[in-house]
Amino acid sequence: NWIMSNSSTNQGGGGVSVFAGSSDYQILKNRIAGNLSIWNGGGICHYGLSDNGLVSGNKILMNEVFFGAQVGGDGGGIYLSALAGPVGGLTDGAGSVAIVGNLIQGNLAGSGAGGGIRADAYNGTDTQAAPQGSWYHLQILSNMIVNNVAAMYGSGVSLKEVARVSMLHNTVSRNDTTSTARAAFPVGSPQSVP
């Protein structure tokens, strides 16, 4: 499939949205390009608990996420996150996902983190209920993650609250962080923090 020039104005991804309960999904051999989200996930957004997902053999190119409020829009190419949990408590997690053999290039997180890939609140209650070997596992394997931009940090890959990850045999090169997101500026300072 060619998934191009789409947009989302809510919590979905600009190109592809995977919401809770979509276990065993496969996103294979697509061209996902030139999509826009004003929330998270310019190209692909995995939001909520969906176990055993596979994103493989795709070209994820020139997607953009830009959320202009105080929190930044994250994951220009791919965004993965659990649903919000109770205040001060753990989420249910996002489920195990493998991101394998993709070209993730030229994506922009215009006001947040993770130009290429952003995972946030990925693990949760699974870390309490089971031994470490059965926690939800994020695998980032054999991808080309190049020429992506983030306004905050993690221009290639940004991981937060990911307790079990394997990142192997990737090329992560020539990604840039601009430090131009609102959160990069200390209160009252005209200079951002690199």
PDB file of C-alpha atoms in Angstrom:
ATOM      1  CA  ASN A   1       0.000   0.000   0.000  1.00  0.00           C
ATOM      2  CA  TRP A   2       0.931   3.634  -0.459  1.00  0.00           C
ATOM      3  CA  ILE A   3      -0.328   5.574   2.581  1.00  0.00           C
ATOM      4  CA  MET A   4       0.403   9.179   1.687  1.00  0.00           C
ATOM      5  CA  SER A   5      -0.685  12.769   2.454  1.00  0.00           C
ATOM      6  CA  ASN A   6      -3.156  11.930   5.224  1.00  0.00           C
ATOM      7  CA  SER A   7      -3.719  13.834   8.462  1.00  0.00           C
ATOM      8  CA  SER A   8      -5.128  13.319  11.937  1.00  0.00           C
ATOM      9  CA  THR A   9      -6.454  15.974  14.269  1.00  0.00           C
ATOM     10  CA  ASN A  10      -6.975  13.743  17.303  1.00  0.00           C
ATOM     11  CA  GLN A  11      -5.039  10.973  19.071  1.00  0.00           C
ATOM     12  CA  GLY A  12      -4.490   8.924  15.931  1.00  0.00           C
ATOM     13  CA  GLY A  13      -1.443   8.714  13.717  1.00  0.00           C
ATOM     14  CA  GLY A  14      -1.270  10.675  10.515  1.00  0.00           C
ATOM     15  CA  GLY A  15      -0.912   7.588   8.322  1.00  0.00           C
ATOM     16  CA  VAL A  16      -1.806   4.474  10.354  1.00  0.00           C
ATOM     17  CA  SER A  17      -3.448   4.192  13.798  1.00  0.00           C
ATOM     18  CA  VAL A  18      -3.432   1.043  15.925  1.00  0.00           C
ATOM     19  CA  PHE A  19      -5.575   1.331  19.044  1.00  0.00           C
ATOM     20  CA  ALA A  20      -5.971  -0.944  22.092  1.00  0.00           C
ATOM     21  CA  GLY A  21      -7.189  -4.461  21.380  1.00  0.00           C
ATOM     22  CA  SER A  22      -5.479  -4.839  17.981  1.00  0.00           C
ATOM     23  CA  SER A  23      -3.231  -7.720  19.027  1.00  0.00           C
ATOM     24  CA  ASP A  24      -1.286  -9.676  16.382  1.00  0.00           C
ATOM     25  CA  TYR A  25      -1.439  -6.801  13.879  1.00  0.00           C
ATOM     26  CA  GLN A  26       1.016  -6.625  10.972  1.00  0.00           C
ATOM     27  CA  ILE A  27       2.011  -3.506   9.037  1.00  0.00           C
ATOM     28  CA  LEU A  28       4.109  -4.905   6.186  1.00  0.00           C
ATOM     29  CA  LYS A  29       5.808  -3.534   3.059  1.00  0.00           C
ATOM     30  CA  ASN A  30       3.998  -0.189   2.830  1.00  0.00           C
ATOM     31  CA  ARG A  31       5.148   3.247   1.767  1.00  0.00           C
ATOM     32  CA  ILE A  32       3.944   5.561   4.554  1.00  0.00           C
ATOM     33  CA  ALA A  33       4.922   9.064   3.487  1.00  0.00           C
ATOM     34  CA  GLY A  34       3.999  12.714   3.883  1.00  0.00           C
ATOM     35  CA  ASN A  35       1.420  12.227   6.632  1.00  0.00           C
ATOM     36  CA  LEU A  36       0.699  14.674   9.481  1.00  0.00           C
ATOM     37  CA  SER A  37      -0.650  14.270  13.000  1.00  0.00           C
ATOM     38  CA  ILE A  38      -1.256  17.098  15.438  1.00  0.00           C
ATOM     39  CA  TRP A  39      -1.092  14.651  18.367  1.00  0.00           C
ATOM     40  CA  ASN A  40       1.515  11.829  18.250  1.00  0.00           C
ATOM     41  CA  GLY A  41       2.751   9.504  15.513  1.00  0.00           C
ATOM     42  CA  GLY A  42       3.114  11.212  12.163  1.00  0.00           C
ATOM     43  CA  GLY A  43       3.474   7.952  10.234  1.00  0.00           C
ATOM     44  CA  ILE A  44       2.286   5.211  12.601  1.00  0.00           C
ATOM     45  CA  CYS A  45       0.667   5.540  16.038  1.00  0.00           C
ATOM     46  CA  HIS A  46       0.338   2.461  18.308  1.00  0.00           C
ATOM     47  CA  TYR A  47      -1.738   3.666  21.261  1.00  0.00           C
ATOM     48  CA  GLY A  48      -2.854   1.255  23.971  1.00  0.00           C
ATOM     49  CA  LEU A  49      -2.390  -2.430  24.727  1.00  0.00           C
ATOM     50  CA  SER A  50      -2.044  -4.449  21.485  1.00  0.00           C
ATOM     51  CA  ASP A  51       0.290  -7.413  21.939  1.00  0.00           C
ATOM     52  CA  ASN A  52       2.473  -9.106  19.276  1.00  0.00           C
ATOM     53  CA  GLY A  53       2.498  -6.284  16.731  1.00  0.00           C
ATOM     54  CA  LEU A  54       4.856  -6.329  13.742  1.00  0.00           C
ATOM     55  CA  VAL A  55       6.007  -3.340  11.684  1.00  0.00           C
ATOM     56  CA  SER A  56       8.310  -4.669   8.960  1.00  0.00           C
ATOM     57  CA  GLY A  57       9.660  -3.852   5.519  1.00  0.00           C
ATOM     58  CA  ASN A  58       8.061  -0.398   5.326  1.00  0.00           C
ATOM     59  CA  LYS A  59       9.359   2.892   3.992  1.00  0.00           C
ATOM     60  CA  ILE A  60       8.314   5.468   6.585  1.00  0.00           C
ATOM     61  CA  LEU A  61       9.282   8.774   4.986  1.00  0.00           C
ATOM     62  CA  MET A  62       8.749  12.511   5.543  1.00  0.00           C
ATOM     63  CA  ASN A  63       5.959  12.259   8.112  1.00  0.00           C
ATOM     64  CA  GLU A  64       5.399  15.006  10.655  1.00  0.00           C
ATOM     65  CA  VAL A  65       3.872  15.413  14.069  1.00  0.00           C
ATOM     66  CA  PHE A  66       3.366  18.833  15.590  1.00  0.00           C
ATOM     67  CA  PHE A  67       1.367  19.540  18.727  1.00  0.00           C
ATOM     68  CA  GLY A  68       1.562  23.187  19.656  1.00  0.00           C
ATOM     69  CA  ALA A  69       0.517  23.048  23.319  1.00  0.00           C
ATOM     70  CA  GLN A  70       2.881  22.740  26.292  1.00  0.00           C
ATOM     71  CA  VAL A  71       3.551  19.050  25.671  1.00  0.00           C
ATOM     72  CA  GLY A  72       5.256  18.196  22.415  1.00  0.00           C
ATOM     73  CA  GLY A  73       4.035  15.958  19.661  1.00  0.00           C
ATOM     74  CA  ASP A  74       6.221  12.853  19.670  1.00  0.00           C
ATOM     75  CA  GLY A  75       7.198  10.201  17.143  1.00  0.00           C
ATOM     76  CA  GLY A  76       7.525  11.715  13.694  1.00  0.00           C
ATOM     77  CA  GLY A  77       7.842   8.274  12.099  1.00  0.00           C
ATOM     78  CA  ILE A  78       6.500   5.809  14.701  1.00  0.00           C
ATOM     79  CA  TYR A  79       4.943   6.404  18.131  1.00  0.00           C
ATOM     80  CA  LEU A  80       4.209   3.638  20.658  1.00  0.00           C
ATOM     81  CA  SER A  81       2.499   4.178  24.016  1.00  0.00           C
ATOM     82  CA  ALA A  82       0.137   2.664  26.553  1.00  0.00           C
ATOM     83  CA  LEU A  83      -3.180   4.290  27.370  1.00  0.00           C
ATOM     84  CA  ALA A  84      -2.931   6.705  30.275  1.00  0.00           C
ATOM     85  CA  GLY A  85      -3.016   4.971  33.640  1.00  0.00           C
ATOM     86  CA  PRO A  86      -4.254   6.147  37.028  1.00  0.00           C
ATOM     87  CA  VAL A  87      -2.585   9.271  38.373  1.00  0.00           C
ATOM     88  CA  GLY A  88       0.679   8.181  39.966  1.00  0.00           C
ATOM     89  CA  GLY A  89       0.093   4.561  38.956  1.00  0.00           C
ATOM     90  CA  LEU A  90       1.293   2.199  36.257  1.00  0.00           C
ATOM     91  CA  THR A  91      -0.339   1.805  32.858  1.00  0.00           C
ATOM     92  CA  ASP A  92      -1.368  -1.549  31.368  1.00  0.00           C
ATOM     93  CA  GLY A  93       1.564  -1.250  28.936  1.00  0.00           C
ATOM     94  CA  ALA A  94       1.575  -1.267  25.144  1.00  0.00           C
ATOM     95  CA  GLY A  95       2.219  -4.961  24.402  1.00  0.00           C
ATOM     96  CA  SER A  96       5.168  -6.555  22.611  1.00  0.00           C
ATOM     97  CA  VAL A  97       6.016  -5.003  19.237  1.00  0.00           C
ATOM     98  CA  ALA A  98       8.776  -5.760  16.708  1.00  0.00           C
ATOM     99  CA  ILE A  99       9.973  -3.005  14.354  1.00  0.00           C
ATOM    100  CA  VAL A 100      12.097  -4.860  11.800  1.00  0.00           C
ATOM    101  CA  GLY A 101      13.811  -3.958   8.526  1.00  0.00           C
ATOM    102  CA  ASN A 102      12.204  -0.573   7.874  1.00  0.00           C
ATOM    103  CA  LEU A 103      13.566   2.597   6.288  1.00  0.00           C
ATOM    104  CA  ILE A 104      12.606   5.414   8.682  1.00  0.00           C
ATOM    105  CA  GLN A 105      13.831   8.609   7.051  1.00  0.00           C
ATOM    106  CA  GLY A 106      13.159  12.345   7.015  1.00  0.00           C
ATOM    107  CA  ASN A 107      10.467  12.380   9.714  1.00  0.00           C
ATOM    108  CA  LEU A 108       9.871  15.328  12.059  1.00  0.00           C
ATOM    109  CA  ALA A 109       8.720  15.596  15.665  1.00  0.00           C
ATOM    110  CA  GLY A 110       8.199  19.351  15.382  1.00  0.00           C
ATOM    111  CA  SER A 111       7.619  20.140  19.046  1.00  0.00           C
ATOM    112  CA  GLY A 112       8.637  16.963  20.873  1.00  0.00           C
ATOM    113  CA  ALA A 113      10.843  13.875  21.004  1.00  0.00           C
ATOM    114  CA  GLY A 114      11.630  10.954  18.739  1.00  0.00           C
ATOM    115  CA  GLY A 115      11.972  12.120  15.157  1.00  0.00           C
ATOM    116  CA  GLY A 116      12.223   8.520  13.926  1.00  0.00           C
ATOM    117  CA  ILE A 117      10.772   6.389  16.749  1.00  0.00           C
ATOM    118  CA  ARG A 118       9.313   7.355  20.117  1.00  0.00           C
ATOM    119  CA  ALA A 119       8.209   4.858  22.781  1.00  0.00           C
ATOM    120  CA  ASP A 120       6.646   6.304  25.935  1.00  0.00           C
ATOM    121  CA  ALA A 121       5.039   4.529  28.936  1.00  0.00           C
ATOM    122  CA  TYR A 122       5.613   1.284  27.050  1.00  0.00           C
ATOM    123  CA  ASN A 123       5.808  -1.011  30.089  1.00  0.00           C
ATOM    124  CA  GLY A 124       3.556  -0.845  33.121  1.00  0.00           C
ATOM    125  CA  THR A 125       1.752  -3.407  35.257  1.00  0.00           C
ATOM    126  CA  ASP A 126       3.402  -6.216  33.254  1.00  0.00           C
ATOM    127  CA  THR A 127       6.601  -5.453  35.193  1.00  0.00           C
ATOM    128  CA  GLN A 128       4.873  -6.244  38.495  1.00  0.00           C
ATOM    129  CA  ALA A 129       2.855  -9.281  37.501  1.00  0.00           C
ATOM    130  CA  ALA A 130       5.455 -11.423  35.771  1.00  0.00           C
ATOM    131  CA  PRO A 131       9.165 -12.303  35.705  1.00  0.00           C
ATOM    132  CA  GLN A 132      11.342 -10.039  33.543  1.00  0.00           C
ATOM    133  CA  GLY A 133      11.481 -12.514  30.650  1.00  0.00           C
ATOM    134  CA  SER A 134       7.746 -12.155  30.075  1.00  0.00           C
ATOM    135  CA  TRP A 135       7.511  -8.348  30.282  1.00  0.00           C
ATOM    136  CA  TYR A 136       6.323  -6.605  27.102  1.00  0.00           C
ATOM    137  CA  HIS A 137       9.289  -6.476  24.739  1.00  0.00           C
ATOM    138  CA  LEU A 138      10.072  -3.748  22.221  1.00  0.00           C
ATOM    139  CA  GLN A 139      12.346  -5.024  19.455  1.00  0.00           C
ATOM    140  CA  ILE A 140      13.981  -2.517  17.082  1.00  0.00           C
ATOM    141  CA  LEU A 141      15.966  -4.652  14.649  1.00  0.00           C
ATOM    142  CA  SER A 142      17.826  -4.082  11.354  1.00  0.00           C
ATOM    143  CA  ASN A 143      16.276  -0.700  10.521  1.00  0.00           C
ATOM    144  CA  MET A 144      17.741   2.327   8.735  1.00  0.00           C
ATOM    145  CA  ILE A 145      16.841   5.308  10.962  1.00  0.00           C
ATOM    146  CA  VAL A 146      18.338   8.302   9.188  1.00  0.00           C
ATOM    147  CA  ASN A 147      17.873  12.052   8.623  1.00  0.00           C
ATOM    148  CA  ASN A 148      15.079  12.487  11.176  1.00  0.00           C
ATOM    149  CA  VAL A 149      14.582  15.641  13.289  1.00  0.00           C
ATOM    150  CA  ALA A 150      13.188  16.264  16.781  1.00  0.00           C
ATOM    151  CA  ALA A 151      12.635  19.634  18.425  1.00  0.00           C
ATOM    152  CA  MET A 152      13.283  18.280  21.932  1.00  0.00           C
ATOM    153  CA  TYR A 153      15.519  15.166  22.080  1.00  0.00           C
ATOM    154  CA  GLY A 154      15.988  11.686  20.648  1.00  0.00           C
ATOM    155  CA  SER A 155      16.038  12.693  17.010  1.00  0.00           C
ATOM    156  CA  GLY A 156      16.597   9.102  15.842  1.00  0.00           C
ATOM    157  CA  VAL A 157      15.094   7.036  18.668  1.00  0.00           C
ATOM    158  CA  SER A 158      13.627   8.180  21.992  1.00  0.00           C
ATOM    159  CA  LEU A 159      12.677   5.680  24.708  1.00  0.00           C
ATOM    160  CA  LYS A 160      10.932   6.562  27.992  1.00  0.00           C
ATOM    161  CA  GLU A 161       9.561   4.049  30.502  1.00  0.00           C
ATOM    162  CA  VAL A 162      10.606   1.114  28.327  1.00  0.00           C
ATOM    163  CA  ALA A 163      11.797  -1.622  30.683  1.00  0.00           C
ATOM    164  CA  ARG A 164      12.592  -4.337  28.117  1.00  0.00           C
ATOM    165  CA  VAL A 165      14.027  -3.377  24.731  1.00  0.00           C
ATOM    166  CA  SER A 166      16.330  -5.001  22.181  1.00  0.00           C
ATOM    167  CA  MET A 167      17.865  -2.561  19.705  1.00  0.00           C
ATOM    168  CA  LEU A 168      20.185  -4.496  17.401  1.00  0.00           C
ATOM    169  CA  HIS A 169      21.751  -4.205  13.925  1.00  0.00           C
ATOM    170  CA  ASN A 170      20.238  -0.773  13.119  1.00  0.00           C
ATOM    171  CA  THR A 171      21.845   2.129  11.301  1.00  0.00           C
ATOM    172  CA  VAL A 172      20.993   5.300  13.253  1.00  0.00           C
ATOM    173  CA  SER A 173      22.716   8.160  11.466  1.00  0.00           C
ATOM    174  CA  ARG A 174      22.487  11.867  10.625  1.00  0.00           C
ATOM    175  CA  ASN A 175      19.511  12.605  12.854  1.00  0.00           C
ATOM    176  CA  ASP A 176      19.258  16.095  14.360  1.00  0.00           C
ATOM    177  CA  THR A 177      17.833  17.615  17.525  1.00  0.00           C
ATOM    178  CA  THR A 178      17.126  21.333  17.246  1.00  0.00           C
ATOM    179  CA  SER A 179      16.353  22.185  20.935  1.00  0.00           C
ATOM    180  CA  THR A 180      13.591  24.508  19.760  1.00  0.00           C
ATOM    181  CA  ALA A 181      10.648  22.897  21.591  1.00  0.00           C
ATOM    182  CA  ARG A 182       8.995  25.030  24.255  1.00  0.00           C
ATOM    183  CA  ALA A 183      10.126  22.581  26.947  1.00  0.00           C
ATOM    184  CA  ALA A 184      13.784  23.087  25.919  1.00  0.00           C
ATOM    185  CA  PHE A 185      13.716  26.680  27.204  1.00  0.00           C
ATOM    186  CA  PRO A 186      14.070  27.288  30.959  1.00  0.00           C
ATOM    187  CA  VAL A 187      11.421  29.671  32.277  1.00  0.00           C
ATOM    188  CA  GLY A 188      12.350  33.249  31.412  1.00  0.00           C
ATOM    189  CA  SER A 189      15.427  32.295  29.353  1.00  0.00           C
ATOM    190  CA  PRO A 190      15.893  33.129  25.666  1.00  0.00           C
ATOM    191  CA  GLN A 191      18.465  30.291  25.405  1.00  0.00           C
ATOM    192  CA  SER A 192      17.425  26.662  25.028  1.00  0.00           C
ATOM    193  CA  VAL A 193      19.156  23.821  26.823  1.00  0.00           C
ATOM    194  CA  PRO A 194      21.071  21.671  24.317  1.00  0.00           C
TER     195      PRO A 194
END
